[in-house]
Amino acid sequence: MSGPSWKLTAVANMQQNGAPLDNAFFSPQGVQGDFAAPNLIGIGQGTTFDFAEDSDVFIHEFTHYVSHNAVGFNQGQTYANEYGLHAWGGAIDEGVSDYFACTENGDPVLGEGSLALLGGARDLSDTS
């Protein structure tokens, strides 16, 4: 994990052209400039919620970063190969990121703060 491809820039309270950003993300396209790195985690300063206040959000996005660099099974939500759209890696990556955030925090409820903004948190103990 010491190679240059692992360099990461994380931005809290990110906005989009000065407007609230109601989301968080990991991007393997990175960032240029003073904080140049091949990997970027952006944690939004939302309309009614600061996503940086919910540790589930950062841990979830950090897991995307680790799985992308260590395993590389997720090429993005719109990745296509000779067989067409290939969403399997993205689905597995989302599940692993949710699971790790809940496990690390010792709480089966994901995104109590941030996902409430979007209509409710996910409870991973609910197997239905």
mmCIF file of C-alpha atoms in Angstrom:
data_model
loop_
_atom_site.group_PDB
_atom_site.id
_atom_site.type_symbol
_atom_site.label_atom_id
_atom_site.label_comp_id
_atom_site.label_asym_id
_atom_site.label_seq_id
_atom_site.Cartn_x
_atom_site.Cartn_y
_atom_site.Cartn_z
ATOM 1 C CA MET A 1 0.000 0.000 0.000
ATOM 2 C CA SER A 2 2.977 2.335 -0.254
ATOM 3 C CA GLY A 3 2.921 2.744 -4.028
ATOM 4 C CA PRO A 4 2.022 6.041 -5.735
ATOM 5 C CA SER A 5 -1.271 4.551 -6.974
ATOM 6 C CA TRP A 6 -2.515 4.506 -3.356
ATOM 7 C CA LYS A 7 -2.114 8.267 -2.800
ATOM 8 C CA LEU A 8 -5.437 9.719 -1.638
ATOM 9 C CA THR A 9 -6.959 13.157 -1.235
ATOM 10 C CA ALA A 10 -10.075 13.410 0.944
ATOM 11 C CA VAL A 11 -12.215 16.545 0.978
ATOM 12 C CA ALA A 12 -14.814 17.199 3.693
ATOM 13 C CA ASN A 13 -17.616 19.735 3.257
ATOM 14 C CA MET A 14 -17.289 19.526 -0.519
ATOM 15 C CA GLN A 15 -19.583 21.680 -2.604
ATOM 16 C CA GLN A 16 -20.369 21.683 -6.303
ATOM 17 C CA ASN A 17 -19.554 25.091 -7.795
ATOM 18 C CA GLY A 18 -20.496 26.708 -4.469
ATOM 19 C CA ALA A 19 -23.794 24.822 -4.194
ATOM 20 C CA PRO A 20 -24.614 22.085 -1.655
ATOM 21 C CA LEU A 21 -23.538 18.556 -2.567
ATOM 22 C CA ASP A 22 -26.059 16.023 -1.227
ATOM 23 C CA ASN A 23 -23.780 13.045 -1.641
ATOM 24 C CA ALA A 24 -20.358 11.530 -1.052
ATOM 25 C CA PHE A 25 -18.190 9.618 -3.494
ATOM 26 C CA PHE A 26 -14.920 7.862 -4.269
ATOM 27 C CA SER A 27 -13.290 8.588 -7.618
ATOM 28 C CA PRO A 28 -10.288 6.726 -9.064
ATOM 29 C CA GLN A 29 -9.900 9.661 -11.482
ATOM 30 C CA GLY A 30 -8.323 11.636 -8.661
ATOM 31 C CA VAL A 31 -7.616 15.329 -8.436
ATOM 32 C CA GLN A 32 -5.008 17.714 -9.877
ATOM 33 C CA GLY A 33 -3.331 20.797 -8.443
ATOM 34 C CA ASP A 34 -1.865 21.383 -4.981
ATOM 35 C CA PHE A 35 -3.459 18.230 -3.558
ATOM 36 C CA ALA A 36 -2.821 16.029 -6.606
ATOM 37 C CA ALA A 37 -3.546 12.349 -6.079
ATOM 38 C CA PRO A 38 -4.856 9.502 -8.232
ATOM 39 C CA ASN A 39 -7.698 8.861 -5.745
ATOM 40 C CA LEU A 40 -10.309 11.255 -4.364
ATOM 41 C CA ILE A 41 -12.926 10.925 -1.642
ATOM 42 C CA GLY A 42 -15.434 13.771 -1.579
ATOM 43 C CA ILE A 43 -17.766 14.186 1.398
ATOM 44 C CA GLY A 44 -20.528 16.638 0.582
ATOM 45 C CA GLN A 45 -21.778 19.660 2.465
ATOM 46 C CA GLY A 46 -25.434 18.974 1.747
ATOM 47 C CA THR A 47 -28.542 21.086 1.567
ATOM 48 C CA THR A 48 -29.686 20.181 5.085
ATOM 49 C CA PHE A 49 -26.968 17.796 6.307
ATOM 50 C CA ASP A 50 -23.175 17.804 6.561
ATOM 51 C CA PHE A 51 -22.239 14.312 5.359
ATOM 52 C CA ALA A 52 -18.906 14.607 7.211
ATOM 53 C CA GLU A 53 -20.843 14.282 10.494
ATOM 54 C CA ASP A 54 -21.759 10.646 9.737
ATOM 55 C CA SER A 55 -18.708 8.370 10.036
ATOM 56 C CA ASP A 56 -20.541 5.651 8.089
ATOM 57 C CA VAL A 57 -20.210 7.863 5.009
ATOM 58 C CA PHE A 58 -16.421 8.193 5.125
ATOM 59 C CA ILE A 59 -15.833 4.534 6.045
ATOM 60 C CA HIS A 60 -18.116 3.450 3.179
ATOM 61 C CA GLU A 61 -16.233 5.622 0.654
ATOM 62 C CA PHE A 62 -12.848 4.614 2.104
ATOM 63 C CA THR A 63 -13.769 0.954 1.541
ATOM 64 C CA HIS A 64 -14.456 1.771 -2.128
ATOM 65 C CA TYR A 65 -10.938 3.249 -2.288
ATOM 66 C CA VAL A 66 -9.326 0.182 -0.691
ATOM 67 C CA SER A 67 -11.272 -2.344 -2.759
ATOM 68 C CA HIS A 68 -10.534 -0.448 -5.976
ATOM 69 C CA ASN A 69 -6.785 -0.327 -5.310
ATOM 70 C CA ALA A 70 -6.364 -3.745 -3.665
ATOM 71 C CA VAL A 71 -8.851 -5.878 -5.598
ATOM 72 C CA GLY A 72 -9.908 -3.804 -8.602
ATOM 73 C CA PHE A 73 -13.215 -5.575 -9.170
ATOM 74 C CA ASN A 74 -15.217 -2.379 -9.538
ATOM 75 C CA GLN A 75 -14.663 -0.462 -12.748
ATOM 76 C CA GLY A 76 -17.538 1.925 -12.044
ATOM 77 C CA GLN A 77 -21.312 1.884 -12.311
ATOM 78 C CA THR A 78 -21.313 2.292 -16.108
ATOM 79 C CA TYR A 79 -18.487 -0.119 -16.981
ATOM 80 C CA ALA A 80 -19.171 -2.237 -20.055
ATOM 81 C CA ASN A 81 -17.142 -5.011 -21.641
ATOM 82 C CA GLU A 82 -17.696 -7.177 -24.747
ATOM 83 C CA TYR A 83 -20.774 -8.711 -23.041
ATOM 84 C CA GLY A 84 -22.435 -5.376 -22.242
ATOM 85 C CA LEU A 85 -23.077 -3.434 -19.031
ATOM 86 C CA HIS A 86 -21.208 -5.038 -16.157
ATOM 87 C CA ALA A 87 -22.805 -3.922 -12.884
ATOM 88 C CA TRP A 88 -21.870 -7.012 -10.821
ATOM 89 C CA GLY A 89 -18.601 -5.557 -9.502
ATOM 90 C CA GLY A 90 -20.368 -2.330 -8.527
ATOM 91 C CA ALA A 91 -23.083 -4.197 -6.630
ATOM 92 C CA ILE A 92 -20.544 -6.282 -4.712
ATOM 93 C CA ASP A 93 -18.475 -3.164 -3.993
ATOM 94 C CA GLU A 94 -21.523 -1.356 -2.547
ATOM 95 C CA GLY A 95 -22.375 -4.322 -0.324
ATOM 96 C CA VAL A 96 -18.809 -4.712 0.937
ATOM 97 C CA SER A 97 -18.601 -0.972 1.654
ATOM 98 C CA ASP A 98 -21.900 -1.013 3.575
ATOM 99 C CA TYR A 99 -20.862 -4.095 5.552
ATOM 100 C CA PHE A 100 -17.432 -2.713 6.472
ATOM 101 C CA ALA A 101 -18.842 0.640 7.634
ATOM 102 C CA CYS A 102 -21.359 -1.112 9.901
ATOM 103 C CA THR A 103 -18.795 -3.603 11.194
ATOM 104 C CA GLU A 104 -16.174 -0.942 11.927
ATOM 105 C CA ASN A 105 -18.725 1.154 13.832
ATOM 106 C CA GLY A 106 -20.233 -1.869 15.629
ATOM 107 C CA ASP A 107 -23.712 -0.840 14.492
ATOM 108 C CA PRO A 108 -25.907 -2.632 11.899
ATOM 109 C CA VAL A 109 -27.635 0.624 10.888
ATOM 110 C CA LEU A 110 -25.906 2.388 8.019
ATOM 111 C CA GLY A 111 -26.148 6.138 7.607
ATOM 112 C CA GLU A 112 -28.381 7.123 10.488
ATOM 113 C CA GLY A 113 -27.693 10.773 9.770
ATOM 114 C CA SER A 114 -27.013 11.062 6.074
ATOM 115 C CA LEU A 115 -29.397 8.487 4.657
ATOM 116 C CA ALA A 116 -32.240 9.863 6.746
ATOM 117 C CA LEU A 117 -32.039 12.831 4.378
ATOM 118 C CA LEU A 118 -32.744 10.479 1.474
ATOM 119 C CA GLY A 119 -35.639 8.621 3.062
ATOM 120 C CA GLY A 120 -34.214 6.320 5.722
ATOM 121 C CA ALA A 121 -31.124 4.528 6.880
ATOM 122 C CA ARG A 122 -30.392 0.896 5.952
ATOM 123 C CA ASP A 123 -30.538 -1.690 8.704
ATOM 124 C CA LEU A 124 -28.241 -4.587 7.762
ATOM 125 C CA SER A 125 -29.704 -6.748 10.527
ATOM 126 C CA ASP A 126 -33.010 -6.806 8.569
ATOM 127 C CA THR A 127 -32.507 -9.802 6.289
ATOM 128 C CA SER A 128 -35.899 -9.487 4.584
#
